[in-house]
Every structure is written in C-alpha cells, then in structure tokens.
C-alpha cells in the first residue's frame, strides 16, 4: 500500500478553506505548500497549488502570475502521475480549465487578444474532458468568454 500524498491532503484542506470563503487561510496554506514543493517540485503538486492559489488572489496581476505558473507546471504532467494521484482524467484533461482561467483573467485585465488565444486553446482541448458536470462547466465557461469577446463586452458590462 502506498503512503497517502501529504501535500495533496494538505492541499485539500486549503481548497476546502477557499470553497468555504476563507481566502486568507487558503492563501496561507497554499503559500506554505508552494514553499515546500518549490519551483522545481512535482508538476502535479505545483499545478494544483498554483491553480487554486490563483483563485484566492485579490490582485488580477497576482492571479495571472499564479495561473501562468499552473499552466507551466501542467507541461510536466504525465498521465501516469495523474493516475498515481487518483485524479480523474489524463494530463491533457487539465488544459481546458487552465486555459479557461487564463482567458478569464486576461479578459478582466482588458487584454482581449490574449483572452481569445486561451479560449481557442481551451476549446481545442475540451475533448479531454468527461461528459459530466465538470466538463459542462468548463465548456460553458469557455463559451461564455468567447461570447463576451465576440460581443465586445468588458467586465461589468456583460
């Protein structure tokens, strides 16, 4: 029997804090984990931590930096690593959500060209998602941002 992944267990605690609205606790948990994992640590750990850390940032530029870290970490993911962690899907199945987050933050930063680029990559990778609620949520998020870009809306107007 393998040892439980302590980083992912603690990550789950930070995620629970984030989902319950305690952004400060979540941020502190993710900061501690990032310091332990380091910039060259396990790509799955780095991707998960950075992806969640982006969601608890107050500044859009900080959110963007964490989203970019998550995408960079995902480049090192393998299907074997994803499966060994018990995560659903494949390494490729991380891409649509990562690109959705980048498309969204670029849109909110008023950078429509960058946003559209990530929408396009996200839409090109959605086949890696399951036909379930999570997959539907990511697909709808990408479609929503694409509509906003096509309509020329900006945050607060659409």
Coordinates of N, CA and C in Angstrom, one line a residue:
X1 N 0.8 -1.2 0.0 CA 0.0 0.0 0.0 C 0.9 1.2 0.0
X2 N 0.5 2.2 -0.8 CA 1.3 3.4 -0.9 C 0.9 4.4 0.2
X3 N 1.9 5.2 0.6 CA 1.6 6.3 1.6 C 0.7 7.3 1.0
X4 N -0.2 7.9 1.8 CA -1.0 9.0 1.3 C -0.1 10.2 0.9
X5 N -0.5 10.9 -0.1 CA 0.2 12.1 -0.5 C -0.1 13.2 0.4
X6 N 0.8 13.5 1.3 CA 0.6 14.5 2.4 C 0.4 15.9 1.8
X7 N 1.1 16.2 0.7 CA 1.0 17.5 0.0 C -0.5 17.7 -0.5
X8 N -1.0 16.6 -1.1 CA -2.3 16.7 -1.7 C -3.4 16.7 -0.6
X9 N -3.1 16.0 0.5 CA -4.0 16.1 1.6 C -4.1 17.5 2.2
X10 N -3.0 18.1 2.4 CA -3.0 19.5 2.9 C -3.5 20.5 1.9
X11 N -3.3 20.2 0.6 CA -3.9 21.0 -0.5 C -5.4 20.9 -0.4
X12 N -5.9 19.8 -0.1 CA -7.4 19.6 0.0 C -7.9 20.5 1.2
X13 N -7.2 20.6 2.3 CA -7.6 21.5 3.4 C -7.6 22.9 2.9
X14 N -6.6 23.3 2.1 CA -6.6 24.7 1.6 C -7.8 24.9 0.7
X15 N -8.0 23.9 -0.2 CA -9.1 24.0 -1.1 C -10.5 24.2 -0.4
X16 N -10.6 23.4 0.7 CA -11.9 23.4 1.5 C -12.0 24.8 2.1
X17 N -10.9 25.4 2.6 CA -11.0 26.8 3.1 C -11.4 27.8 2.1
X18 N -10.8 27.6 0.9 CA -11.2 28.5 -0.2 C -12.6 28.4 -0.6
X19 N -13.1 27.2 -0.7 CA -14.5 26.9 -1.1 C -15.5 27.4 0.0
X20 N -15.1 27.5 1.2 CA -16.0 28.0 2.3 C -15.8 29.5 2.5
X21 N -15.0 30.1 1.6 CA -14.9 31.6 1.7 C -13.7 32.1 2.6
X22 N -12.9 31.2 3.1 CA -11.8 31.7 4.0 C -10.6 31.8 3.1
X23 N -10.5 32.8 2.3 CA -9.4 33.1 1.4 C -8.1 33.2 2.1
X24 N -8.1 33.9 3.3 CA -6.8 34.1 4.0 C -6.2 32.7 4.4
X25 N -7.0 31.8 5.0 CA -6.5 30.5 5.4 C -6.0 29.8 4.1
X26 N -6.8 29.8 3.1 CA -6.5 29.1 1.8 C -5.2 29.6 1.3
X27 N -5.0 30.9 1.2 CA -3.8 31.6 0.7 C -2.6 31.2 1.5
X28 N -2.7 31.2 2.9 CA -1.6 30.8 3.7 C -1.3 29.3 3.6
X29 N -2.3 28.5 3.4 CA -2.0 27.1 3.2 C -1.2 26.9 1.9
X30 N -1.7 27.5 0.8 CA -1.1 27.3 -0.5 C 0.3 27.9 -0.5
X31 N 0.5 29.0 0.2 CA 1.9 29.6 0.3 C 2.8 28.7 0.9
X32 N 2.4 28.1 2.0 CA 3.3 27.1 2.7 C 3.6 25.9 1.9
X33 N 2.6 25.4 1.2 CA 2.8 24.2 0.3 C 3.7 24.6 -0.8
X34 N 3.5 25.8 -1.4 CA 4.4 26.2 -2.5 C 5.8 26.3 -2.1
X35 N 6.0 26.8 -0.9 CA 7.4 26.9 -0.4 C 8.0 25.5 -0.2
X36 N 7.2 24.6 0.3 CA 7.7 23.2 0.5 C 8.0 22.5 -0.9
X37 N 7.1 22.7 -1.8 CA 7.2 22.0 -3.1 C 8.3 22.6 -3.9
X38 N 8.4 23.9 -4.0 CA 9.4 24.7 -4.7 C 9.1 24.8 -6.2
X39 N 9.8 25.6 -6.8 CA 9.6 25.9 -8.3 C 9.9 24.7 -9.2
X40 N 10.6 23.8 -8.7 CA 11.0 22.6 -9.5 C 10.4 21.3 -8.9
X41 N 9.5 21.4 -8.1 CA 8.9 20.2 -7.4 C 8.0 19.5 -8.4
X42 N 7.3 18.5 -7.8 CA 6.4 17.6 -8.5 C 5.4 18.5 -9.4
X43 N 5.3 18.3 -10.7 CA 4.4 19.1 -11.5 C 3.0 19.0 -11.1
X44 N 2.5 17.9 -10.6 CA 1.1 17.8 -10.2 C 0.9 18.7 -8.9
X45 N 1.8 18.6 -8.0 CA 1.7 19.5 -6.8 C 1.7 21.0 -7.2
X46 N 2.7 21.3 -8.1 CA 2.8 22.7 -8.5 C 1.6 23.2 -9.2
X47 N 1.1 22.4 -10.1 CA -0.1 22.7 -10.9 C -1.3 22.9 -10.0
X48 N -1.6 22.0 -9.2 CA -2.8 22.1 -8.3 C -2.7 23.3 -7.4
X49 N -1.5 23.5 -6.7 CA -1.4 24.6 -5.8 C -1.5 25.9 -6.5
X50 N -0.8 26.1 -7.7 CA -0.9 27.4 -8.4 C -2.3 27.6 -8.9
X51 N -2.9 26.6 -9.4 CA -4.3 26.7 -10.0 C -5.2 27.2 -8.9
X52 N -5.1 26.7 -7.7 CA -6.0 27.1 -6.6 C -5.6 28.4 -6.0
X53 N -4.3 28.6 -6.0 CA -3.8 29.9 -5.4 C -4.2 31.1 -6.3
X54 N -4.3 30.9 -7.6 CA -4.8 32.0 -8.4 C -6.2 32.4 -8.0
X55 N -7.0 31.5 -7.6 CA -8.4 31.8 -7.3 C -8.6 32.6 -6.0
X56 N -7.6 32.6 -5.2 CA -7.7 33.4 -3.9 C -6.9 34.6 -3.9
X57 N -6.5 35.1 -5.0 CA -5.7 36.4 -5.1 C -6.7 37.5 -5.2
X58 N -6.3 38.7 -4.6 CA -7.1 39.9 -4.6 C -6.7 40.8 -5.8
X59 N -5.5 40.6 -6.3 CA -5.0 41.5 -7.4 C -5.0 40.6 -8.7
X60 N -5.5 41.2 -9.8 CA -5.6 40.4 -11.0 C -4.2 40.1 -11.6
X61 N -3.2 40.9 -11.4 CA -1.9 40.6 -11.9 C -1.3 39.4 -11.1
X62 N -1.6 39.3 -9.8 CA -1.1 38.2 -9.0 C -1.9 36.9 -9.4
X63 N -3.2 37.1 -9.7 CA -3.9 35.9 -10.2 C -3.3 35.4 -11.5
X64 N -3.0 36.3 -12.4 CA -2.4 35.9 -13.7 C -1.1 35.2 -13.5
X65 N -0.3 35.7 -12.6 CA 1.0 35.1 -12.3 C 0.8 33.6 -11.9
X66 N -0.1 33.4 -11.0 CA -0.4 32.0 -10.5 C -1.0 31.2 -11.6
X67 N -1.9 31.7 -12.4 CA -2.4 31.0 -13.5 C -1.3 30.5 -14.5
X68 N -0.4 31.4 -14.7 CA 0.7 31.1 -15.6 C 1.6 30.0 -15.0
X69 N 1.8 30.1 -13.7 CA 2.6 29.0 -13.0 C 1.9 27.7 -13.2
X70 N 0.6 27.7 -13.0 CA -0.2 26.4 -13.1 C 0.0 25.8 -14.5
X71 N -0.1 26.7 -15.5 CA 0.0 26.2 -16.9 C 1.4 25.7 -17.2
X72 N 2.4 26.4 -16.7 CA 3.8 25.9 -16.9 C 4.0 24.6 -16.2
X73 N 3.5 24.4 -15.0 CA 3.6 23.1 -14.3 C 2.9 22.0 -15.0
X74 N 1.8 22.3 -15.6 CA 1.0 21.3 -16.3 C 1.8 20.7 -17.5
X75 N 2.7 21.5 -18.0 CA 3.5 21.0 -19.1 C 4.3 19.8 -18.7
X76 N 4.6 19.6 -17.4 CA 5.4 18.5 -17.0 C 4.6 17.3 -16.5
X77 N 3.3 17.4 -16.6 CA 2.4 16.3 -16.1 C 2.4 15.2 -17.1
X78 N 2.3 14.0 -16.5 CA 2.2 12.8 -17.3 C 0.9 12.1 -16.9
X79 N 0.3 11.3 -17.8 CA -0.8 10.5 -17.5 C -0.6 9.6 -16.3
X80 N 0.6 9.0 -16.2 CA 1.0 8.1 -15.1 C 0.9 8.9 -13.8
X81 N 1.4 10.1 -13.7 CA 1.4 10.8 -12.5 C 0.0 11.2 -12.1
X82 N -0.8 11.6 -13.0 CA -2.2 11.9 -12.7 C -2.9 10.7 -12.2
X83 N -2.7 9.6 -12.8 CA -3.4 8.3 -12.4 C -2.8 7.9 -11.0
X84 N -1.5 8.0 -10.8 CA -1.0 7.6 -9.5 C -1.5 8.5 -8.3
X85 N -2.0 9.7 -8.6 CA -2.6 10.5 -7.6 C -4.0 10.3 -7.4
X86 N -4.6 9.4 -8.3 CA -6.0 9.1 -8.2 C -6.9 10.2 -8.8
X87 N -6.3 11.1 -9.5 CA -7.1 12.2 -10.2 C -7.8 11.6 -11.4
X88 N -9.0 12.1 -11.6 CA -9.7 11.6 -12.8 C -9.1 12.2 -14.1
X89 N -9.2 11.5 -15.2 CA -8.7 12.0 -16.5 C -7.3 11.8 -16.7
X90 N -6.8 12.6 -17.7 CA -5.4 12.5 -18.1 C -4.7 13.8 -17.9
X91 N -3.4 13.9 -18.2 CA -2.7 15.1 -18.1 C -3.3 16.2 -19.0
X92 N -3.8 15.7 -20.2 CA -4.4 16.7 -21.1 C -5.7 17.2 -20.6
X93 N -6.4 16.5 -19.7 CA -7.6 17.0 -19.2 C -7.5 18.2 -18.3
X94 N -6.3 18.5 -17.9 CA -6.1 19.7 -17.1 C -6.1 21.0 -17.9
X95 N -5.8 20.8 -19.2 CA -5.6 22.0 -20.1 C -6.8 22.9 -20.2
X96 N -8.0 22.4 -20.5 CA -9.2 23.3 -20.7 C -9.4 24.2 -19.5
X97 N -9.4 23.7 -18.3 CA -9.6 24.5 -17.1 C -8.5 25.6 -16.9
X98 N -7.3 25.2 -17.2 CA -6.1 26.1 -17.1 C -6.3 27.3 -18.1
X99 N -6.7 26.9 -19.3 CA -6.9 27.9 -20.3 C -8.1 28.8 -20.1
X100 N -9.1 28.2 -19.5 CA -10.3 29.0 -19.1 C -9.9 30.0 -18.1
X101 N -9.2 29.7 -17.1 CA -8.8 30.6 -16.1 C -7.9 31.8 -16.7
X102 N -7.0 31.4 -17.6 CA -6.2 32.4 -18.2 C -7.0 33.3 -19.1
X103 N -8.0 32.7 -19.9 CA -8.9 33.5 -20.7 C -9.6 34.5 -19.9
X104 N -10.1 34.1 -18.8 CA -10.9 34.9 -17.9 C -10.1 36.0 -17.3
X105 N -8.9 35.8 -16.8 CA -8.2 36.8 -16.1 C -7.7 37.8 -17.2
X106 N -7.3 37.3 -18.4 CA -6.9 38.3 -19.4 C -8.1 39.1 -19.8
X107 N -9.3 38.6 -19.9 CA -10.5 39.3 -20.3 C -10.7 40.4 -19.2
X108 N -10.6 40.0 -17.9 CA -10.8 41.0 -16.8 C -9.7 42.1 -16.8
X109 N -8.5 41.7 -17.3 CA -7.4 42.7 -17.4 C -7.5 43.6 -18.6
X110 N -8.6 43.4 -19.5 CA -8.7 44.2 -20.7 C -7.7 43.8 -21.8
X111 N -7.4 42.6 -21.8 CA -6.4 42.1 -22.8 C -7.2 41.0 -23.7
X112 N -8.0 41.5 -24.6 CA -8.9 40.6 -25.4 C -8.1 39.6 -26.3
X113 N -7.0 40.1 -26.9 CA -6.3 39.2 -27.8 C -5.7 38.0 -27.0
X114 N -5.2 38.3 -25.8 CA -4.6 37.2 -25.0 C -5.7 36.3 -24.5
X115 N -6.9 36.9 -24.2 CA -8.0 36.1 -23.7 C -8.5 35.2 -24.8
X116 N -8.6 35.7 -26.0 CA -9.1 34.9 -27.1 C -8.2 33.7 -27.5
X117 N -6.9 34.0 -27.4 CA -5.9 32.9 -27.6 C -6.1 31.8 -26.7
X118 N -6.4 32.1 -25.4 CA -6.6 31.0 -24.4 C -8.0 30.3 -24.6
X119 N -9.0 31.1 -25.0 CA -10.3 30.5 -25.3 C -10.1 29.5 -26.4
X120 N -9.4 29.9 -27.5 CA -9.2 29.0 -28.6 C -8.4 27.7 -28.2
X121 N -7.4 27.8 -27.4 CA -6.6 26.6 -27.0 C -7.5 25.8 -26.0
X122 N -8.2 26.4 -25.2 CA -9.1 25.7 -24.3 C -10.2 24.9 -25.0
X123 N -10.8 25.6 -26.0 CA -11.8 24.9 -26.8 C -11.2 23.8 -27.6
X124 N -10.0 23.9 -28.0 CA -9.3 22.8 -28.8 C -9.0 21.6 -28.0
X125 N -9.0 21.8 -26.6 CA -8.7 20.7 -25.7 C -9.8 20.1 -24.9
X126 N -11.0 20.6 -25.1 CA -12.2 20.2 -24.3 C -12.5 18.7 -24.5
X127 N -12.1 18.1 -25.6 CA -12.4 16.7 -25.8 C -11.7 15.8 -24.8
X128 N -10.7 16.4 -24.1 CA -10.1 15.6 -23.0 C -10.9 15.5 -21.7
X129 N -12.0 16.3 -21.7 CA -12.9 16.4 -20.5 C -13.9 15.3 -20.6
X130 N -14.4 14.9 -19.5 CA -15.5 13.9 -19.4 C -16.8 14.6 -19.8
X131 N -17.8 13.8 -20.0 CA -19.2 14.2 -20.4 C -20.0 14.3 -19.0
X132 N -19.5 15.2 -18.2 CA -20.1 15.3 -16.9 C -20.3 16.7 -16.5
X133 N -20.7 17.0 -15.3 CA -21.0 18.3 -14.8 C -19.7 19.2 -14.9
X134 N -18.6 18.7 -14.5 CA -17.4 19.5 -14.5 C -17.0 19.8 -16.0
X135 N -17.1 18.9 -16.9 CA -16.8 19.1 -18.3 C -17.7 20.2 -18.8
X136 N -19.0 20.1 -18.5 CA -20.0 21.1 -18.9 C -19.7 22.5 -18.4
X137 N -19.3 22.5 -17.2 CA -19.0 23.8 -16.6 C -17.8 24.5 -17.3
X138 N -16.8 23.7 -17.6 CA -15.6 24.3 -18.3 C -16.0 24.7 -19.7
X139 N -16.7 23.8 -20.4 CA -17.1 24.2 -21.8 C -18.0 25.5 -21.8
X140 N -18.9 25.6 -20.8 CA -19.8 26.8 -20.8 C -18.9 28.0 -20.4
X141 N -18.0 27.8 -19.5 CA -17.1 29.0 -19.2 C -16.3 29.5 -20.4
X142 N -15.8 28.6 -21.2 CA -15.1 29.0 -22.4 C -16.0 29.6 -23.4
X143 N -17.2 29.1 -23.5 CA -18.2 29.6 -24.5 C -18.6 31.0 -24.0
X144 N -18.8 31.2 -22.7 CA -19.2 32.5 -22.1 C -18.2 33.6 -22.5
X145 N -16.9 33.2 -22.2 CA -15.9 34.2 -22.5 C -15.8 34.5 -24.0
X146 N -15.9 33.5 -24.8 CA -15.9 33.7 -26.3 C -17.1 34.6 -26.7
X147 N -18.3 34.4 -26.1 CA -19.4 35.3 -26.4 C -19.1 36.7 -26.0
X148 N -18.5 36.9 -24.8 CA -18.2 38.2 -24.4 C -17.2 38.9 -25.3
X149 N -16.2 38.1 -25.7 CA -15.2 38.7 -26.6 C -15.8 39.0 -28.0
X150 N -16.7 38.2 -28.5 CA -17.4 38.4 -29.8 C -18.3 39.7 -29.7
X151 N -18.9 39.8 -28.5 CA -19.8 41.0 -28.3 C -19.1 42.3 -28.0
X152 N -17.8 42.1 -27.6 CA -17.0 43.3 -27.2 C -17.4 43.8 -25.9
X153 N -18.0 42.9 -25.0 CA -18.3 43.3 -23.7 C -17.0 43.3 -22.8
X154 N -17.1 44.0 -21.8 CA -15.9 44.1 -20.8 C -16.5 43.8 -19.4
X155 N -15.6 43.5 -18.5 CA -16.1 43.2 -17.1 C -17.0 44.4 -16.7
X156 N -18.2 44.0 -16.1 CA -19.1 45.0 -15.6 C -20.2 45.4 -16.7
X157 N -20.0 45.0 -17.9 CA -20.9 45.4 -19.0 C -21.7 44.2 -19.5
X158 N -21.2 43.0 -19.2 CA -21.9 41.8 -19.8 C -21.9 40.7 -18.9

